[in-house]
Amino acid sequence: MPTTQRITSPQAAAEILRSGGLVAFPTETVFGLGADATNPAAVERLFEAKGRPGDNPLIVHVPTVQHWSLAASELTPSAKALLAAFAPGPLTVVLPKRPEVSPRVTAGLTTVGVRVPHHPVAAEILRLAGAPIAAPSANRSGRPSGTTWRAVLEDLDGLVDAVYCEDGVPIGIESTVVDCCGPVPIVLRLGAITIEQIRTIEPEAHVQATFAARGDVPVASPGLRHPHYQPRASVRLFTTAAELALPTDERLAYCGLEPLPGRIDAALEKVFPSLEAYAAGFYEFLREADRQAATLILVQRAPSEGIGAALQDRQRRAAGK
Ligand code: TXA
Ligand code: MG
């Protein structure tokens, strides 16, 4: 079991990645857990550290848009247009895979997710590493994604070689995943880039019909089948305070955009000042509720505009729906 180093140098991170190690580092969406995508042993260790099901492919990160060919064999016209508009940034394009990327990374698929983060630390680490870096969110599989380095250590201390100790993950929700292999782009996972923004570039783009993962239909983004973002406490979603029953035997935590009605008493209460702040703080709130041993988390549903659509998706999954 490795001792997890606390690092603050992109050079140190890149060296560990180059020698086949695992490093968690901040991106603008959530912390990623990086491994050299061309090194099968490193990728194997990454799946083990996360406890990630082998059928869930990883996103490959490259330092600039021009480096797409480190991971993919072809840049399709829709991917080119979307990357020109939104990269570097919270967008992942699914493209035909290049043979050098380990098949373990893509869970045997012939396609690969490619992302160019705009976070300066992530970009610098990728530039110095000089290899395509597979990086899922830096959390144990099924748990809320890590948006602070302490949250990352909570899940992965002793399981990974290093954690880059700098907070400041501004978006807090993972990238928008768009399949760009077919005639029209299909959004496989909602994220910070909204479907409305994508349609300004690709008017025919749509959100995958089977988006709410169902067992009886093939799901193009295999990760959607597995449980995600779940704290230990139960999560109950609500829209307006009037719907809330009064559980008496629970240790309550509450988060939303409006204060909790006075008749309900929560051990932990967080009212976010904006929808963006709600998205940025949601995963950390779930973790804080667990730290404070809450048994039930009341979560006010995000409105569906802007990043709210992606936040709603994460809220549903956190509630196990
Ligand atoms: O913002 C993000 O995307 C973060 C940061 C670290 O970059 N990464 C991230 O990775 O969220 P992960 O592994 O937690 O989620 C990857 C998602 C999964 O839903 C997976 O199924 C999907 O991307 N995905 C990856 N490769 C795919 C492919 N070839 N085809 C379809 N879906 C794919
Ligand atoms: Mg994840």
GROMACS .gro file of C-alpha atoms and ligand atoms in nm:
model
  355
    1MET     CA    1   0.000   0.000   0.000
    2PRO     CA    2   0.163   0.332  -0.104
    3THR     CA    3   0.208   0.622   0.134
    4THR     CA    4   0.014   0.903  -0.027
    5GLN     CA    5   0.234   1.209  -0.077
    6ARG     CA    6   0.084   1.556  -0.039
    7ILE     CA    7   0.229   1.754  -0.331
    8THR     CA    8   0.195   2.108  -0.468
    9SER     CA    9   0.427   2.086  -0.767
   10PRO     CA   10   0.311   2.003  -1.121
   11GLN     CA   11   0.662   1.865  -1.192
   12ALA     CA   12   0.632   1.615  -0.907
   13ALA     CA   13   0.284   1.514  -1.028
   14ALA     CA   14   0.406   1.465  -1.386
   15GLU     CA   15   0.705   1.256  -1.275
   16ILE     CA   16   0.486   1.022  -1.073
   17LEU     CA   17   0.245   0.986  -1.367
   18ARG     CA   18   0.529   0.918  -1.610
   19SER     CA   19   0.664   0.643  -1.386
   20GLY     CA   20   0.326   0.467  -1.376
   21GLY     CA   21   0.194   0.616  -1.051
   22LEU     CA   22  -0.149   0.752  -0.955
   23VAL     CA   23  -0.195   1.123  -0.879
   24ALA     CA   24  -0.515   1.308  -0.785
   25PHE     CA   25  -0.521   1.667  -0.910
   26PRO     CA   26  -0.773   1.953  -0.936
   27THR     CA   27  -0.958   2.033  -1.258
   28GLU     CA   28  -1.227   2.298  -1.313
   29THR     CA   29  -1.501   2.035  -1.266
   30VAL     CA   30  -1.394   1.794  -0.989
   31PHE     CA   31  -1.063   1.637  -0.878
   32GLY     CA   32  -0.939   1.373  -1.121
   33LEU     CA   33  -0.737   1.063  -1.036
   34GLY     CA   34  -0.474   1.041  -1.309
   35ALA     CA   35  -0.283   0.749  -1.458
   36ASP     CA   36  -0.085   0.715  -1.784
   37ALA     CA   37  -0.348   0.587  -2.031
   38THR     CA   38  -0.080   0.405  -2.232
   39ASN     CA   39   0.044   0.207  -1.928
   40PRO     CA   40  -0.182  -0.095  -1.862
   41ALA     CA   41  -0.037  -0.160  -1.513
   42ALA     CA   42  -0.104   0.200  -1.406
   43VAL     CA   43  -0.460   0.182  -1.540
   44GLU     CA   44  -0.515  -0.147  -1.358
   45ARG     CA   45  -0.406   0.013  -1.030
   46LEU     CA   46  -0.640   0.305  -1.096
   47PHE     CA   47  -0.944   0.074  -1.126
   48GLU     CA   48  -0.836  -0.101  -0.805
   49ALA     CA   49  -0.782   0.222  -0.608
   50LYS     CA   50  -1.128   0.347  -0.704
   51GLY     CA   51  -1.298   0.009  -0.670
   52ARG     CA   52  -1.438   0.092  -1.013
   53PRO     CA   53  -1.633  -0.164  -1.218
   54GLY     CA   54  -1.424  -0.268  -1.519
   55ASP     CA   55  -1.708  -0.201  -1.766
   56ASN     CA   56  -1.703   0.175  -1.693
   57PRO     CA   57  -1.463   0.352  -1.933
   58LEU     CA   58  -1.231   0.635  -1.827
   59ILE     CA   59  -1.196   0.981  -1.981
   60VAL     CA   60  -0.855   1.056  -2.132
   61HIS     CA   61  -0.715   1.405  -2.067
   62VAL     CA   62  -0.478   1.590  -2.299
   63PRO     CA   63  -0.306   1.931  -2.253
   64THR     CA   64  -0.445   2.118  -2.556
   65VAL     CA   65  -0.706   2.066  -2.828
   66GLN     CA   66  -0.420   2.005  -3.074
   67HIS     CA   67  -0.323   1.697  -2.870
   68TRP     CA   68  -0.652   1.514  -2.946
   69SER     CA   69  -0.456   1.259  -3.150
   70LEU     CA   70  -0.280   1.132  -2.835
   71ALA     CA   71  -0.608   0.955  -2.755
   72ALA     CA   72  -0.830   0.942  -3.067
   73SER     CA   73  -0.772   0.817  -3.420
   74GLU     CA   74  -1.005   1.067  -3.586
   75LEU     CA   75  -1.139   1.414  -3.508
   76THR     CA   76  -1.497   1.411  -3.639
   77PRO     CA   77  -1.649   1.740  -3.767
   78SER     CA   78  -1.887   1.774  -3.471
   79ALA     CA   79  -1.606   1.714  -3.220
   80LYS     CA   80  -1.391   1.969  -3.396
   81ALA     CA   81  -1.667   2.229  -3.381
   82LEU     CA   82  -1.754   2.159  -3.016
   83LEU     CA   83  -1.391   2.163  -2.904
   84ALA     CA   84  -1.337   2.491  -3.091
   85ALA     CA   85  -1.627   2.641  -2.896
   86PHE     CA   86  -1.585   2.488  -2.549
   87ALA     CA   87  -1.230   2.360  -2.501
   88PRO     CA   88  -1.031   2.393  -2.292
   89GLY     CA   89  -1.324   2.345  -2.057
   90PRO     CA   90  -1.579   2.110  -1.900
   91LEU     CA   91  -1.652   1.910  -2.217
   92THR     CA   92  -1.567   1.548  -2.304
   93VAL     CA   93  -1.601   1.435  -2.666
   94VAL     CA   94  -1.632   1.064  -2.744
   95LEU     CA   95  -1.431   0.974  -3.056
   96PRO     CA   96  -1.291   0.665  -3.229
   97LYS     CA   97  -1.008   0.537  -3.011
   98ARG     CA   98  -0.642   0.527  -3.100
   99PRO     CA   99  -0.480   0.180  -3.058
  100GLU     CA  100  -0.209   0.305  -2.816
  101VAL     CA  101  -0.474   0.380  -2.552
  102SER     CA  102  -0.500   0.071  -2.332
  103PRO     CA  103  -0.827  -0.120  -2.395
  104ARG     CA  104  -0.872  -0.130  -2.017
  105VAL     CA  105  -0.915   0.252  -2.026
  106THR     CA  106  -1.212   0.231  -2.261
  107ALA     CA  107  -1.358  -0.087  -2.109
  108GLY     CA  108  -1.305  -0.259  -2.443
  109LEU     CA  109  -1.502   0.002  -2.640
  110THR     CA  110  -1.372   0.118  -2.979
  111THR     CA  111  -1.433   0.478  -2.869
  112VAL     CA  112  -1.259   0.704  -2.618
  113GLY     CA  113  -1.370   1.009  -2.421
  114VAL     CA  114  -1.128   1.302  -2.468
  115ARG     CA  115  -1.114   1.611  -2.248
  116VAL     CA  116  -0.895   1.924  -2.239
  117PRO     CA  117  -0.928   2.078  -1.891
  118HIS     CA  118  -0.880   2.453  -1.850
  119HIS     CA  119  -0.771   2.442  -1.485
  120PRO     CA  120  -0.411   2.577  -1.484
  121VAL     CA  121  -0.280   2.302  -1.252
  122ALA     CA  122  -0.437   2.025  -1.459
  123ALA     CA  123  -0.317   2.180  -1.785
  124GLU     CA  124   0.040   2.213  -1.655
  125ILE     CA  125   0.051   1.857  -1.522
  126LEU     CA  126  -0.076   1.725  -1.857
  127ARG     CA  127   0.178   1.933  -2.050
  128LEU     CA  128   0.467   1.807  -1.836
  129ALA     CA  129   0.347   1.445  -1.834
  130GLY     CA  130   0.359   1.433  -2.216
  131ALA     CA  131   0.124   1.133  -2.226
  132PRO     CA  132  -0.254   1.100  -2.244
  133ILE     CA  133  -0.379   1.077  -1.884
  134ALA     CA  134  -0.684   0.871  -1.790
  135ALA     CA  135  -0.861   1.049  -1.504
  136PRO     CA  136  -1.194   0.954  -1.352
  137SER     CA  137  -1.327   1.160  -1.063
  138ALA     CA  138  -1.103   1.114  -0.757
  139ASN     CA  139  -1.340   0.927  -0.523
  140ARG     CA  140  -1.412   0.566  -0.434
  141SER     CA  141  -1.660   0.432  -0.688
  142GLY     CA  142  -2.020   0.517  -0.595
  143ARG     CA  143  -1.929   0.802  -0.354
  144PRO     CA  144  -1.982   1.173  -0.418
  145SER     CA  145  -1.700   1.309  -0.638
  146GLY     CA  146  -1.413   1.484  -0.460
  147THR     CA  147  -1.411   1.864  -0.489
  148THR     CA  148  -1.153   1.935  -0.215
  149TRP     CA  149  -0.818   1.765  -0.157
  150ARG     CA  150  -0.929   1.662   0.191
  151ALA     CA  151  -1.233   1.485   0.042
  152VAL     CA  152  -1.000   1.306  -0.199
  153LEU     CA  153  -0.778   1.189   0.090
  154GLU     CA  154  -1.086   1.073   0.282
  155ASP     CA  155  -1.149   0.818   0.007
  156LEU     CA  156  -0.805   0.748  -0.137
  157ASP     CA  157  -0.536   0.800   0.131
  158GLY     CA  158  -0.303   0.502   0.115
  159LEU     CA  159  -0.450   0.387  -0.218
  160VAL     CA  160  -0.283   0.639  -0.451
  161ASP     CA  161   0.071   0.777  -0.479
  162ALA     CA  162  -0.002   1.148  -0.446
  163VAL     CA  163  -0.269   1.412  -0.401
  164TYR     CA  164  -0.216   1.764  -0.530
  165CYS     CA  165  -0.314   1.979  -0.231
  166GLU     CA  166  -0.477   2.286  -0.380
  167ASP     CA  167  -0.848   2.363  -0.356
  168GLY     CA  168  -1.041   2.570  -0.606
  169VAL     CA  169  -1.251   2.345  -0.825
  170PRO     CA  170  -1.488   2.616  -0.950
  171ILE     CA  171  -1.766   2.418  -1.123
  172GLY     CA  172  -1.810   2.121  -0.890
  173ILE     CA  173  -2.000   1.900  -1.138
  174GLU     CA  174  -1.835   1.673  -1.395
  175SER     CA  175  -1.790   1.754  -1.764
  176THR     CA  176  -2.062   1.720  -2.027
  177VAL     CA  177  -1.996   1.396  -2.220
  178VAL     CA  178  -2.094   1.414  -2.589
  179ASP     CA  179  -2.073   1.123  -2.830
  180CYS     CA  180  -1.936   1.275  -3.152
  181CYS     CA  181  -1.894   0.951  -3.349
  182GLY     CA  182  -2.231   0.952  -3.528
  183PRO     CA  183  -2.413   1.186  -3.768
  184VAL     CA  184  -2.550   1.399  -3.482
  185PRO     CA  185  -2.388   1.458  -3.143
  186ILE     CA  186  -2.555   1.284  -2.849
  187VAL     CA  187  -2.515   1.408  -2.493
  188LEU     CA  188  -2.441   1.102  -2.278
  189ARG     CA  189  -2.392   1.286  -1.948
  190LEU     CA  190  -2.522   1.632  -1.858
  191GLY     CA  191  -2.261   1.872  -1.727
  192ALA     CA  192  -2.148   2.230  -1.701
  193ILE     CA  193  -2.184   2.290  -2.076
  194THR     CA  194  -2.561   2.286  -2.124
  195ILE     CA  195  -2.754   2.123  -2.410
  196GLU     CA  196  -2.864   2.476  -2.512
  197GLN     CA  197  -2.499   2.582  -2.545
  198ILE     CA  198  -2.417   2.269  -2.745
  199ARG     CA  199  -2.710   2.339  -2.980
  200THR     CA  200  -2.574   2.684  -3.059
  201ILE     CA  201  -2.290   2.498  -3.234
  202GLU     CA  202  -2.462   2.169  -3.330
  203PRO     CA  203  -2.837   2.241  -3.366
  204GLU     CA  204  -2.929   1.871  -3.411
  205ALA     CA  205  -2.760   1.757  -3.090
  206HIS     CA  206  -2.983   1.580  -2.840
  207VAL     CA  207  -2.969   1.422  -2.499
  208GLN     CA  208  -2.959   1.044  -2.507
  209ALA     CA  209  -3.313   0.908  -2.479
  210THR     CA  210  -3.207   0.634  -2.237
  211PHE     CA  211  -3.043   0.894  -2.021
  212ALA     CA  212  -3.205   0.770  -1.702
  213ALA     CA  213  -3.014   0.442  -1.712
  214ARG     CA  214  -3.248   0.147  -1.759
  215GLY     CA  215  -3.143  -0.213  -1.729
  216ASP     CA  216  -3.340  -0.326  -2.033
  217VAL     CA  217  -3.185  -0.102  -2.297
  218PRO     CA  218  -2.826  -0.063  -2.406
  219VAL     CA  219  -2.669   0.248  -2.256
  220ALA     CA  220  -2.396   0.409  -2.466
  221SER     CA  221  -2.227   0.559  -2.160
  222PRO     CA  222  -2.177   0.250  -1.946
  223GLY     CA  223  -2.099   0.448  -1.631
  224LEU     CA  224  -2.462   0.555  -1.606
  225ARG     CA  225  -2.563   0.203  -1.502
  226HIS     CA  226  -2.369   0.206  -1.176
  227PRO     CA  227  -2.463   0.378  -0.850
  228HIS     CA  228  -2.309   0.724  -0.823
  229TYR     CA  229  -2.259   1.017  -0.589
  230GLN     CA  230  -2.414   0.841  -0.291
  231PRO     CA  231  -2.344   0.941   0.070
  232ARG     CA  232  -2.399   0.693   0.354
  233ALA     CA  233  -2.709   0.882   0.471
  234SER     CA  234  -3.037   0.846   0.280
  235VAL     CA  235  -3.117   1.131   0.044
  236ARG     CA  236  -3.470   1.266  -0.005
  237LEU     CA  237  -3.541   1.517  -0.282
  238PHE     CA  238  -3.811   1.781  -0.257
  239THR     CA  239  -3.916   2.088  -0.455
  240THR     CA  240  -4.109   2.303  -0.209
  241ALA     CA  241  -4.093   2.306   0.168
  242ALA     CA  242  -4.466   2.229   0.186
  243GLU     CA  243  -4.398   1.872   0.068
  244LEU     CA  244  -4.172   1.800   0.361
  245ALA     CA  245  -4.303   1.563   0.623
  246LEU     CA  246  -4.149   1.592   0.967
  247PRO     CA  247  -3.931   1.293   1.041
  248THR     CA  248  -3.860   1.283   1.415
  249ASP     CA  249  -3.627   0.987   1.446
  250GLU     CA  250  -3.365   1.109   1.197
  251ARG     CA  251  -3.053   1.317   1.230
  252LEU     CA  252  -3.128   1.564   0.951
  253ALA     CA  253  -2.908   1.752   0.710
  254TYR     CA  254  -3.056   2.003   0.469
  255CYS     CA  255  -2.933   2.182   0.157
  256GLY     CA  256  -3.105   2.403  -0.095
  257LEU     CA  257  -3.151   2.751  -0.237
  258GLU     CA  258  -3.409   2.849   0.025
  259PRO     CA  259  -3.387   2.826   0.404
  260LEU     CA  260  -3.546   2.533   0.578
  261PRO     CA  261  -3.893   2.613   0.716
  262GLY     CA  262  -3.877   2.704   1.086
  263ARG     CA  263  -4.081   2.401   1.195
  264ILE     CA  264  -3.801   2.164   1.095
  265ASP     CA  265  -3.477   2.138   1.288
  266ALA     CA  266  -3.165   2.011   1.110
  267ALA     CA  267  -2.825   1.927   1.258
  268LEU     CA  268  -2.664   2.063   0.943
  269GLU     CA  269  -2.817   2.325   0.715
  270LYS     CA  270  -2.668   2.483   0.405
  271VAL     CA  271  -2.845   2.748   0.198
  272PHE     CA  272  -2.654   2.828  -0.119
  273PRO     CA  273  -2.657   3.188  -0.247
  274SER     CA  274  -2.685   3.090  -0.617
  275LEU     CA  275  -2.740   2.794  -0.845
  276GLU     CA  276  -2.370   2.798  -0.939
  277ALA     CA  277  -2.273   2.787  -0.571
  278TYR     CA  278  -2.520   2.498  -0.519
  279ALA     CA  279  -2.354   2.299  -0.798
  280ALA     CA  280  -2.004   2.383  -0.671
  281GLY     CA  281  -2.083   2.284  -0.312
  282PHE     CA  282  -2.323   1.992  -0.354
  283TYR     CA  283  -2.082   1.697  -0.335
  284GLU     CA  284  -1.891   1.849  -0.044
  285PHE     CA  285  -2.220   1.903   0.139
  286LEU     CA  286  -2.309   1.534   0.103
  287ARG     CA  287  -1.969   1.443   0.245
  288GLU     CA  288  -2.005   1.689   0.533
  289ALA     CA  289  -2.344   1.533   0.617
  290ASP     CA  290  -2.169   1.195   0.642
  291ARG     CA  291  -1.891   1.340   0.860
  292GLN     CA  292  -2.158   1.476   1.093
  293ALA     CA  293  -2.335   1.138   1.099
  294ALA     CA  294  -2.660   1.262   0.947
  295THR     CA  295  -2.904   0.980   0.874
  296LEU     CA  296  -3.129   1.168   0.630
  297ILE     CA  297  -3.033   1.445   0.389
  298LEU     CA  298  -3.314   1.668   0.258
  299VAL     CA  299  -3.210   1.803  -0.080
  300GLN     CA  300  -3.403   2.079  -0.255
  301ARG     CA  301  -3.424   2.000  -0.628
  302ALA     CA  302  -3.228   2.243  -0.843
  303PRO     CA  303  -3.427   2.439  -1.102
  304SER     CA  304  -3.363   2.297  -1.449
  305GLU     CA  305  -3.207   2.599  -1.619
  306GLY     CA  306  -2.833   2.634  -1.681
  307ILE     CA  307  -2.615   2.406  -1.473
  308GLY     CA  308  -2.930   2.311  -1.279
  309ALA     CA  309  -3.010   2.035  -1.531
  310ALA     CA  310  -2.679   1.863  -1.454
  311LEU     CA  311  -2.715   1.927  -1.081
  312GLN     CA  312  -3.066   1.773  -1.086
  313ASP     CA  313  -2.922   1.465  -1.256
  314ARG     CA  314  -2.659   1.430  -0.979
  315GLN     CA  315  -2.925   1.487  -0.712
  316ARG     CA  316  -3.140   1.207  -0.856
  317ARG     CA  317  -2.843   0.972  -0.860
  318ALA     CA  318  -2.740   1.070  -0.508
  319ALA     CA  319  -3.093   0.971  -0.403
  320GLY     CA  320  -3.045   0.637  -0.578
  321LYS     CA  321  -3.302   0.711  -0.850
  322TXA     O1  322  -1.524   1.640  -1.536
  322TXA     C1  323  -1.493   1.522  -1.560
  322TXA     O2  324  -1.527   1.464  -1.662
  322TXA     C2  325  -1.405   1.450  -1.454
  322TXA     C3  326  -1.271   1.520  -1.449
  322TXA     C4  327  -1.173   1.452  -1.358
  322TXA     O3  328  -1.218   1.535  -1.578
  322TXA     N1  329  -1.394   1.312  -1.486
  322TXA     C5  330  -1.498   1.222  -1.472
  322TXA     O4  331  -1.467   1.090  -1.500
  322TXA     O5  332  -1.607   1.258  -1.436
  322TXA     P1  333  -1.559   0.968  -1.455
  322TXA     O6  334  -1.476   0.849  -1.484
  322TXA     O7  335  -1.602   0.986  -1.316
  322TXA     O8  336  -1.678   0.970  -1.554
  322TXA     C6  337  -1.659   0.935  -1.690
  322TXA     C7  338  -1.791   0.924  -1.764
  322TXA     C8  339  -1.864   0.798  -1.731
  322TXA     O9  340  -2.004   0.825  -1.728
  322TXA     C9  341  -1.827   0.708  -1.848
  322TXA    O10  342  -1.920   0.606  -1.871
  322TXA    C10  343  -1.823   0.809  -1.961
  322TXA    O11  344  -1.766   0.924  -1.904
  322TXA     N2  345  -1.736   0.764  -2.073
  322TXA    C11  346  -1.602   0.756  -2.073
  322TXA     N3  347  -1.556   0.705  -2.190
  322TXA    C12  348  -1.665   0.678  -2.266
  322TXA    C13  349  -1.685   0.623  -2.396
  322TXA     N4  350  -1.584   0.583  -2.471
  322TXA     N5  351  -1.812   0.610  -2.441
  322TXA    C14  352  -1.916   0.651  -2.363
  322TXA     N6  353  -1.903   0.703  -2.239
  322TXA    C15  354  -1.780   0.716  -2.190
  323MG      MG  355  -1.709   0.971  -1.138
   0.00000   0.00000   0.00000
